[in-house]
Amino acid sequence: MAQTSIEWTELTWNPVTGCTKISSGCKFCYAEVMTKRLKAMGVEKYKDGFKNVRIHEDALGIPYTWKKSKVVFVNSMSDLFHKAVPLEFIQKVFQVMKDNGQHVFQVLTKRADRLAEISHLLPWAHNIWMGVSVEDDRVLDRIDFLRQTGARVKFLSCEPLIGPLPNMNLAGIDWIIVGGESGQKPRPMNPEWVLDIQEQCQTAQIAFFFKQWGGKNKKKAGRELNGQTYDEMPEVELERFI
C-alpha cells in the first residue's frame, strides 16, 4: 500500500501495474509518468515499464494487514479490467476486497465493456465501489456498462474533464468526481462544464466531489468552485473488526 495525495481516497493498492491507452482521457496519463519515475529509481515492481501489464500475486495479502478501516483506491497505476489481466486474477482481487469488509475499496476502469461482461463472475460486496472514467461525451456508454454491474456503490470519474457532459442518464449512479487535467500541456476545462455536472448531481441527489481545476500549477489553481470546496462522498456501512 502507499499513502496518496489523491483527495478522494486514503491509500493506493496496486496488485496490477502497467497499462495501454484506449481513449482521449489517457493522453497525459499520470500512471505512465509515475511509472517512468519509479522505474528510473530502480523500483522492481515497475522495472518492465508502463506498457507491460504485470500482476503481483504477492500484493494480494496486503489488505489483510491493515489494522484500521481505510478508503483504498485499487490499481491507481493500472486498469484491473485490462484484457491482459486474467479473469482468475480479477476474481482473486475481488475476493480479497470482499474478505476485508472493514475497508472501502474504490475500483476505477476505462474498460467498462469488459467490466460488464464479467461482472456476474465476480464476488461483489457492500464495500466495493465501482467506477468508470467519463472524460467526454464520446465515452458515455461506459455509464450504461457500469449500471449492469453488481456494485452497491457506482461512481463516475470525470477527470480529466475535456468536454461537456450535458443531460447524462445518472440512474443508479451514487457519486461523481470532477477534475481538470494537469501537467505541462493540459487541455483546458470550461467552468460551465463543471457547473452543469454539479447541477445534474443536485437534481439527481448524487454526491459531488470537485477534485481540482488542474493546469500547469494545479495547487495554485486550487479546488474551489463557487467559493467553496465540494467533498461529498457516498455513505456505506462497513464491517467493524475489533
PDB file of C-alpha atoms in Angstrom:
ATOM      1  CA  MET A   1       0.000   0.000   0.000  1.00  0.00           C
ATOM      2  CA  ALA A   2       1.021   3.637  -0.321  1.00  0.00           C
ATOM      3  CA  GLN A   3      -0.162   6.914   1.112  1.00  0.00           C
ATOM      4  CA  THR A   4      -1.554   9.185  -1.578  1.00  0.00           C
ATOM      5  CA  SER A   5      -2.330  12.840  -2.210  1.00  0.00           C
ATOM      6  CA  ILE A   6      -5.473  11.927  -4.180  1.00  0.00           C
ATOM      7  CA  GLU A   7      -8.177  13.900  -2.414  1.00  0.00           C
ATOM      8  CA  TRP A   8     -10.968  11.318  -2.547  1.00  0.00           C
ATOM      9  CA  THR A   9      -9.105   8.368  -1.064  1.00  0.00           C
ATOM     10  CA  GLU A  10      -6.565   7.495   1.647  1.00  0.00           C
ATOM     11  CA  LEU A  11      -4.348   4.756   0.264  1.00  0.00           C
ATOM     12  CA  THR A  12      -3.498   3.134  -3.043  1.00  0.00           C
ATOM     13  CA  TRP A  13      -3.132  -0.615  -3.545  1.00  0.00           C
ATOM     14  CA  ASN A  14      -1.693  -1.929  -6.802  1.00  0.00           C
ATOM     15  CA  PRO A  15      -1.972  -5.687  -7.403  1.00  0.00           C
ATOM     16  CA  VAL A  16      -1.623  -4.839 -11.118  1.00  0.00           C
ATOM     17  CA  THR A  17       0.807  -2.429 -12.791  1.00  0.00           C
ATOM     18  CA  GLY A  18       1.143  -1.239 -16.373  1.00  0.00           C
ATOM     19  CA  CYS A  19      -1.483  -0.297 -18.929  1.00  0.00           C
ATOM     20  CA  THR A  20      -2.154   0.834 -22.508  1.00  0.00           C
ATOM     21  CA  LYS A  21      -4.073   3.876 -23.717  1.00  0.00           C
ATOM     22  CA  ILE A  22      -7.586   3.490 -25.104  1.00  0.00           C
ATOM     23  CA  SER A  23      -9.237   6.935 -25.175  1.00  0.00           C
ATOM     24  CA  SER A  24      -8.572  10.679 -25.088  1.00  0.00           C
ATOM     25  CA  GLY A  25      -8.530  10.763 -21.302  1.00  0.00           C
ATOM     26  CA  CYS A  26      -5.361   8.667 -21.402  1.00  0.00           C
ATOM     27  CA  LYS A  27      -3.308  11.228 -23.347  1.00  0.00           C
ATOM     28  CA  PHE A  28      -1.357  12.581 -20.360  1.00  0.00           C
ATOM     29  CA  CYS A  29      -1.626   9.550 -18.101  1.00  0.00           C
ATOM     30  CA  TYR A  30      -0.478  10.152 -14.529  1.00  0.00           C
ATOM     31  CA  ALA A  31       0.367   6.469 -14.050  1.00  0.00           C
ATOM     32  CA  GLU A  32       2.601   6.457 -17.107  1.00  0.00           C
ATOM     33  CA  VAL A  33       4.602   9.427 -15.836  1.00  0.00           C
ATOM     34  CA  MET A  34       4.875   7.923 -12.350  1.00  0.00           C
ATOM     35  CA  THR A  35       5.917   4.525 -13.723  1.00  0.00           C
ATOM     36  CA  LYS A  36       8.805   6.102 -15.627  1.00  0.00           C
ATOM     37  CA  ARG A  37       9.922   7.818 -12.437  1.00  0.00           C
ATOM     38  CA  LEU A  38       9.680   4.672 -10.320  1.00  0.00           C
ATOM     39  CA  LYS A  39      11.487   2.602 -12.943  1.00  0.00           C
ATOM     40  CA  ALA A  40      14.314   5.154 -13.011  1.00  0.00           C
ATOM     41  CA  MET A  41      14.502   4.898  -9.222  1.00  0.00           C
ATOM     42  CA  GLY A  42      15.010   1.133  -9.533  1.00  0.00           C
ATOM     43  CA  VAL A  43      11.685   0.048  -8.028  1.00  0.00           C
ATOM     44  CA  GLU A  44      11.400  -3.621  -9.039  1.00  0.00           C
ATOM     45  CA  LYS A  45       7.637  -3.561  -9.398  1.00  0.00           C
ATOM     46  CA  TYR A  46       7.925  -1.119 -12.299  1.00  0.00           C
ATOM     47  CA  LYS A  47      11.036  -2.479 -13.985  1.00  0.00           C
ATOM     48  CA  ASP A  48       9.140  -3.538 -17.130  1.00  0.00           C
ATOM     49  CA  GLY A  49       7.779  -0.070 -17.807  1.00  0.00           C
ATOM     50  CA  PHE A  50       4.246   1.173 -18.309  1.00  0.00           C
ATOM     51  CA  LYS A  51       3.175  -0.704 -21.442  1.00  0.00           C
ATOM     52  CA  ASN A  52       3.839  -4.108 -19.893  1.00  0.00           C
ATOM     53  CA  VAL A  53       0.904  -5.184 -17.745  1.00  0.00           C
ATOM     54  CA  ARG A  54       2.034  -7.221 -14.736  1.00  0.00           C
ATOM     55  CA  ILE A  55       0.056  -8.945 -11.997  1.00  0.00           C
ATOM     56  CA  HIS A  56       1.501  -9.131  -8.487  1.00  0.00           C
ATOM     57  CA  GLU A  57       0.290 -12.135  -6.504  1.00  0.00           C
ATOM     58  CA  ASP A  58       2.391 -11.024  -3.541  1.00  0.00           C
ATOM     59  CA  ALA A  59       0.286  -7.864  -3.227  1.00  0.00           C
ATOM     60  CA  LEU A  60      -2.904  -9.797  -2.543  1.00  0.00           C
ATOM     61  CA  GLY A  61      -2.081 -10.274   1.126  1.00  0.00           C
ATOM     62  CA  ILE A  62      -1.528  -6.612   1.900  1.00  0.00           C
ATOM     63  CA  PRO A  63      -5.123  -5.571   2.813  1.00  0.00           C
ATOM     64  CA  TYR A  64      -5.277  -8.305   5.470  1.00  0.00           C
ATOM     65  CA  THR A  65      -2.530  -6.469   7.390  1.00  0.00           C
ATOM     66  CA  TRP A  66      -4.316  -3.114   7.776  1.00  0.00           C
ATOM     67  CA  LYS A  67      -5.462  -2.618  11.349  1.00  0.00           C
ATOM     68  CA  LYS A  68      -7.842   0.334  10.944  1.00  0.00           C
ATOM     69  CA  SER A  69     -10.562   0.949   8.386  1.00  0.00           C
ATOM     70  CA  LYS A  70      -9.225   2.560   5.217  1.00  0.00           C
ATOM     71  CA  VAL A  71     -10.535   4.053   1.990  1.00  0.00           C
ATOM     72  CA  VAL A  72      -8.437   2.455  -0.756  1.00  0.00           C
ATOM     73  CA  PHE A  73      -8.027   3.263  -4.454  1.00  0.00           C
ATOM     74  CA  VAL A  74      -7.365  -0.033  -6.228  1.00  0.00           C
ATOM     75  CA  ASN A  75      -4.911  -0.022  -9.140  1.00  0.00           C
ATOM     76  CA  SER A  76      -4.033   3.649  -9.374  1.00  0.00           C
ATOM     77  CA  MET A  77      -1.149   2.514 -11.610  1.00  0.00           C
ATOM     78  CA  SER A  78      -3.140   0.301 -13.959  1.00  0.00           C
ATOM     79  CA  ASP A  79      -6.613  -0.869 -15.005  1.00  0.00           C
ATOM     80  CA  LEU A  80      -7.861  -4.029 -13.322  1.00  0.00           C
ATOM     81  CA  PHE A  81     -10.062  -4.816 -16.334  1.00  0.00           C
ATOM     82  CA  HIS A  82      -7.306  -4.614 -18.931  1.00  0.00           C
ATOM     83  CA  LYS A  83      -7.516  -7.536 -21.366  1.00  0.00           C
ATOM     84  CA  ALA A  84      -4.067  -8.685 -20.229  1.00  0.00           C
ATOM     85  CA  VAL A  85      -5.309  -9.319 -16.676  1.00  0.00           C
ATOM     86  CA  PRO A  86      -6.699 -12.870 -16.374  1.00  0.00           C
ATOM     87  CA  LEU A  87     -10.237 -13.285 -15.080  1.00  0.00           C
ATOM     88  CA  GLU A  88      -8.924 -15.582 -12.355  1.00  0.00           C
ATOM     89  CA  PHE A  89      -6.708 -12.822 -11.006  1.00  0.00           C
ATOM     90  CA  ILE A  90      -9.511 -10.252 -11.082  1.00  0.00           C
ATOM     91  CA  GLN A  91     -11.613 -12.718  -9.082  1.00  0.00           C
ATOM     92  CA  LYS A  92      -8.800 -13.055  -6.539  1.00  0.00           C
ATOM     93  CA  VAL A  93      -8.599  -9.267  -6.136  1.00  0.00           C
ATOM     94  CA  PHE A  94     -12.363  -9.088  -5.606  1.00  0.00           C
ATOM     95  CA  GLN A  95     -12.234 -11.905  -3.051  1.00  0.00           C
ATOM     96  CA  VAL A  96      -9.567 -10.016  -1.094  1.00  0.00           C
ATOM     97  CA  MET A  97     -11.771  -6.918  -1.088  1.00  0.00           C
ATOM     98  CA  LYS A  98     -14.794  -8.957  -0.008  1.00  0.00           C
ATOM     99  CA  ASP A  99     -12.797 -10.594   2.794  1.00  0.00           C
ATOM    100  CA  ASN A 100     -11.844  -7.178   4.167  1.00  0.00           C
ATOM    101  CA  GLY A 101     -15.243  -5.633   4.704  1.00  0.00           C
ATOM    102  CA  GLN A 102     -13.890  -3.083   7.169  1.00  0.00           C
ATOM    103  CA  HIS A 103     -12.347  -1.121   4.284  1.00  0.00           C
ATOM    104  CA  VAL A 104     -13.805   0.717   1.302  1.00  0.00           C
ATOM    105  CA  PHE A 105     -12.203  -0.312  -1.992  1.00  0.00           C
ATOM    106  CA  GLN A 106     -12.607   2.083  -4.922  1.00  0.00           C
ATOM    107  CA  VAL A 107     -12.070   0.441  -8.316  1.00  0.00           C
ATOM    108  CA  LEU A 108     -11.948   2.608 -11.447  1.00  0.00           C
ATOM    109  CA  THR A 109     -11.803   1.479 -15.077  1.00  0.00           C
ATOM    110  CA  LYS A 110     -11.979   2.779 -18.624  1.00  0.00           C
ATOM    111  CA  ARG A 111     -12.670  -0.756 -19.856  1.00  0.00           C
ATOM    112  CA  ALA A 112     -16.310  -0.758 -18.860  1.00  0.00           C
ATOM    113  CA  ASP A 113     -17.269  -3.224 -21.595  1.00  0.00           C
ATOM    114  CA  ARG A 114     -15.138  -5.968 -20.051  1.00  0.00           C
ATOM    115  CA  LEU A 115     -16.350  -4.979 -16.601  1.00  0.00           C
ATOM    116  CA  ALA A 116     -19.955  -5.563 -17.653  1.00  0.00           C
ATOM    117  CA  GLU A 117     -19.056  -8.770 -19.480  1.00  0.00           C
ATOM    118  CA  ILE A 118     -17.577 -10.478 -16.411  1.00  0.00           C
ATOM    119  CA  SER A 119     -19.496  -8.721 -13.627  1.00  0.00           C
ATOM    120  CA  HIS A 120     -21.647 -11.780 -12.916  1.00  0.00           C
ATOM    121  CA  LEU A 121     -18.485 -13.813 -12.288  1.00  0.00           C
ATOM    122  CA  LEU A 122     -17.173 -11.519  -9.554  1.00  0.00           C
ATOM    123  CA  PRO A 123     -17.823 -11.790  -5.789  1.00  0.00           C
ATOM    124  CA  TRP A 124     -19.318  -8.336  -5.198  1.00  0.00           C
ATOM    125  CA  ALA A 125     -19.581  -6.983  -1.662  1.00  0.00           C
ATOM    126  CA  HIS A 126     -21.022  -3.897   0.034  1.00  0.00           C
ATOM    127  CA  ASN A 127     -17.581  -2.266   0.422  1.00  0.00           C
ATOM    128  CA  ILE A 128     -16.530  -2.457  -3.240  1.00  0.00           C
ATOM    129  CA  TRP A 129     -17.210   0.839  -5.023  1.00  0.00           C
ATOM    130  CA  MET A 130     -17.074   0.528  -8.802  1.00  0.00           C
ATOM    131  CA  GLY A 131     -16.416   3.483 -11.062  1.00  0.00           C
ATOM    132  CA  VAL A 132     -15.803   4.322 -14.699  1.00  0.00           C
ATOM    133  CA  SER A 133     -13.890   7.227 -16.235  1.00  0.00           C
ATOM    134  CA  VAL A 134     -16.020   9.555 -18.353  1.00  0.00           C
ATOM    135  CA  GLU A 135     -13.875  12.321 -19.799  1.00  0.00           C
ATOM    136  CA  ASP A 136     -16.188  13.490 -22.593  1.00  0.00           C
ATOM    137  CA  ASP A 137     -19.389  12.550 -24.387  1.00  0.00           C
ATOM    138  CA  ARG A 138     -17.649  10.035 -26.655  1.00  0.00           C
ATOM    139  CA  VAL A 139     -17.455   7.541 -23.787  1.00  0.00           C
ATOM    140  CA  LEU A 140     -20.884   7.946 -22.219  1.00  0.00           C
ATOM    141  CA  ASP A 141     -21.617   4.293 -22.951  1.00  0.00           C
ATOM    142  CA  ARG A 142     -19.323   3.432 -20.048  1.00  0.00           C
ATOM    143  CA  ILE A 143     -22.093   4.597 -17.695  1.00  0.00           C
ATOM    144  CA  ASP A 144     -24.521   2.086 -19.206  1.00  0.00           C
ATOM    145  CA  PHE A 145     -21.964  -0.692 -18.774  1.00  0.00           C
ATOM    146  CA  LEU A 146     -21.420   0.341 -15.140  1.00  0.00           C
ATOM    147  CA  ARG A 147     -25.141   0.110 -14.463  1.00  0.00           C
ATOM    148  CA  GLN A 148     -25.033  -3.559 -15.455  1.00  0.00           C
ATOM    149  CA  THR A 149     -22.650  -4.484 -12.640  1.00  0.00           C
ATOM    150  CA  GLY A 150     -23.365  -5.840  -9.194  1.00  0.00           C
ATOM    151  CA  ALA A 151     -21.654  -2.946  -7.395  1.00  0.00           C
ATOM    152  CA  ARG A 152     -23.583  -1.471  -4.483  1.00  0.00           C
ATOM    153  CA  VAL A 153     -21.910   1.934  -4.959  1.00  0.00           C
ATOM    154  CA  LYS A 154     -21.372   3.133  -8.527  1.00  0.00           C
ATOM    155  CA  PHE A 155     -19.418   6.265  -9.401  1.00  0.00           C
ATOM    156  CA  LEU A 156     -18.079   8.331 -12.292  1.00  0.00           C
ATOM    157  CA  SER A 157     -14.670   9.945 -12.510  1.00  0.00           C
ATOM    158  CA  CYS A 158     -14.966  12.880 -14.919  1.00  0.00           C
ATOM    159  CA  GLU A 159     -11.259  13.603 -14.824  1.00  0.00           C
ATOM    160  CA  PRO A 160      -9.659  14.877 -16.882  1.00  0.00           C
ATOM    161  CA  LEU A 161     -12.885  16.558 -17.984  1.00  0.00           C
ATOM    162  CA  ILE A 162     -12.100  17.554 -21.569  1.00  0.00           C
ATOM    163  CA  GLY A 163     -15.612  18.191 -22.884  1.00  0.00           C
ATOM    164  CA  PRO A 164     -19.163  18.932 -21.752  1.00  0.00           C
ATOM    165  CA  LEU A 165     -21.390  16.153 -20.386  1.00  0.00           C
ATOM    166  CA  PRO A 166     -24.927  17.547 -20.550  1.00  0.00           C
ATOM    167  CA  ASN A 167     -28.055  15.575 -19.734  1.00  0.00           C
ATOM    168  CA  MET A 168     -26.358  12.411 -18.523  1.00  0.00           C
ATOM    169  CA  ASN A 169     -28.502   9.442 -17.562  1.00  0.00           C
ATOM    170  CA  LEU A 170     -27.488   9.133 -13.927  1.00  0.00           C
ATOM    171  CA  ALA A 171     -29.937   6.443 -12.876  1.00  0.00           C
ATOM    172  CA  GLY A 172     -28.212   4.151 -10.392  1.00  0.00           C
ATOM    173  CA  ILE A 173     -25.162   6.387 -10.007  1.00  0.00           C
ATOM    174  CA  ASP A 174     -24.158   7.354  -6.457  1.00  0.00           C
ATOM    175  CA  TRP A 175     -21.160   9.655  -6.818  1.00  0.00           C
ATOM    176  CA  ILE A 176     -19.392  11.867  -9.364  1.00  0.00           C
ATOM    177  CA  ILE A 177     -15.812  13.146  -9.169  1.00  0.00           C
ATOM    178  CA  VAL A 178     -14.847  16.045 -11.447  1.00  0.00           C
ATOM    179  CA  GLY A 179     -11.344  17.348 -12.131  1.00  0.00           C
ATOM    180  CA  GLY A 180      -9.313  19.199 -14.711  1.00  0.00           C
ATOM    181  CA  GLU A 181      -6.209  17.946 -16.452  1.00  0.00           C
ATOM    182  CA  SER A 182      -2.799  18.794 -15.017  1.00  0.00           C
ATOM    183  CA  GLY A 183       0.731  18.593 -16.391  1.00  0.00           C
ATOM    184  CA  GLN A 184       2.862  20.549 -18.839  1.00  0.00           C
ATOM    185  CA  LYS A 185       0.318  20.780 -21.663  1.00  0.00           C
ATOM    186  CA  PRO A 186      -3.082  20.325 -20.015  1.00  0.00           C
ATOM    187  CA  ARG A 187      -6.238  20.645 -22.060  1.00  0.00           C
ATOM    188  CA  PRO A 188      -8.461  23.396 -20.605  1.00  0.00           C
ATOM    189  CA  MET A 189     -11.633  22.666 -18.657  1.00  0.00           C
ATOM    190  CA  ASN A 190     -14.533  25.042 -19.118  1.00  0.00           C
ATOM    191  CA  PRO A 191     -16.063  26.062 -15.751  1.00  0.00           C
ATOM    192  CA  GLU A 192     -19.508  25.766 -17.325  1.00  0.00           C
ATOM    193  CA  TRP A 193     -18.926  22.047 -17.834  1.00  0.00           C
ATOM    194  CA  VAL A 194     -18.231  21.654 -14.116  1.00  0.00           C
ATOM    195  CA  LEU A 195     -21.217  23.722 -13.017  1.00  0.00           C
ATOM    196  CA  ASP A 196     -23.506  21.738 -15.291  1.00  0.00           C
ATOM    197  CA  ILE A 197     -22.376  18.433 -13.767  1.00  0.00           C
ATOM    198  CA  GLN A 198     -22.796  19.846 -10.280  1.00  0.00           C
ATOM    199  CA  GLU A 199     -26.359  20.885 -11.130  1.00  0.00           C
ATOM    200  CA  GLN A 200     -27.070  17.425 -12.517  1.00  0.00           C
ATOM    201  CA  CYS A 201     -25.841  15.926  -9.244  1.00  0.00           C
ATOM    202  CA  GLN A 202     -28.050  18.246  -7.201  1.00  0.00           C
ATOM    203  CA  THR A 203     -31.092  17.373  -9.283  1.00  0.00           C
ATOM    204  CA  ALA A 204     -30.417  13.640  -9.023  1.00  0.00           C
ATOM    205  CA  GLN A 205     -29.330  13.858  -5.349  1.00  0.00           C
ATOM    206  CA  ILE A 206     -25.916  12.404  -6.138  1.00  0.00           C
ATOM    207  CA  ALA A 207     -22.765  13.085  -4.116  1.00  0.00           C
ATOM    208  CA  PHE A 208     -20.489  15.578  -5.925  1.00  0.00           C
ATOM    209  CA  PHE A 209     -16.726  15.815  -5.401  1.00  0.00           C
ATOM    210  CA  PHE A 210     -14.725  18.553  -7.119  1.00  0.00           C
ATOM    211  CA  LYS A 211     -11.113  17.433  -7.128  1.00  0.00           C
ATOM    212  CA  GLN A 212      -9.203  20.205  -8.891  1.00  0.00           C
ATOM    213  CA  TRP A 213      -9.091  22.779 -11.676  1.00  0.00           C
ATOM    214  CA  GLY A 214      -5.838  21.304 -12.958  1.00  0.00           C
ATOM    215  CA  GLY A 215      -3.475  23.260 -15.176  1.00  0.00           C
ATOM    216  CA  LYS A 216       0.301  23.572 -15.098  1.00  0.00           C
ATOM    217  CA  ASN A 217       0.151  24.595 -11.429  1.00  0.00           C
ATOM    218  CA  LYS A 218      -2.784  22.682 -10.012  1.00  0.00           C
ATOM    219  CA  LYS A 219      -2.027  23.692  -6.433  1.00  0.00           C
ATOM    220  CA  LYS A 220      -2.237  27.363  -7.341  1.00  0.00           C
ATOM    221  CA  ALA A 221      -5.416  26.815  -9.342  1.00  0.00           C
ATOM    222  CA  GLY A 222      -6.940  25.159  -6.279  1.00  0.00           C
ATOM    223  CA  ARG A 223     -10.151  23.214  -5.969  1.00  0.00           C
ATOM    224  CA  GLU A 224     -12.774  25.752  -5.003  1.00  0.00           C
ATOM    225  CA  LEU A 225     -15.956  26.006  -7.032  1.00  0.00           C
ATOM    226  CA  ASN A 226     -18.223  28.988  -6.420  1.00  0.00           C
ATOM    227  CA  GLY A 227     -16.028  29.924  -3.467  1.00  0.00           C
ATOM    228  CA  GLN A 228     -16.272  26.587  -1.679  1.00  0.00           C
ATOM    229  CA  THR A 229     -14.936  23.052  -1.798  1.00  0.00           C
ATOM    230  CA  TYR A 230     -17.116  20.070  -2.593  1.00  0.00           C
ATOM    231  CA  ASP A 231     -16.029  16.877  -0.831  1.00  0.00           C
ATOM    232  CA  GLU A 232     -19.257  14.902  -0.869  1.00  0.00           C
ATOM    233  CA  MET A 233     -18.995  11.111  -0.817  1.00  0.00           C
ATOM    234  CA  PRO A 234     -21.492   8.242  -0.669  1.00  0.00           C
ATOM    235  CA  GLU A 235     -22.249   6.682   2.668  1.00  0.00           C
ATOM    236  CA  VAL A 236     -21.676   2.989   3.202  1.00  0.00           C
ATOM    237  CA  GLU A 237     -21.896   0.649   6.151  1.00  0.00           C
ATOM    238  CA  LEU A 238     -18.666  -1.175   6.900  1.00  0.00           C
ATOM    239  CA  GLU A 239     -17.972  -4.249   8.938  1.00  0.00           C
ATOM    240  CA  ARG A 240     -16.182  -3.188  12.106  1.00  0.00           C
ATOM    241  CA  PHE A 241     -13.488  -5.592  13.205  1.00  0.00           C
ATOM    242  CA  ILE A 242     -12.389  -5.263  16.832  1.00  0.00           C
TER     243      ILE A 242
END
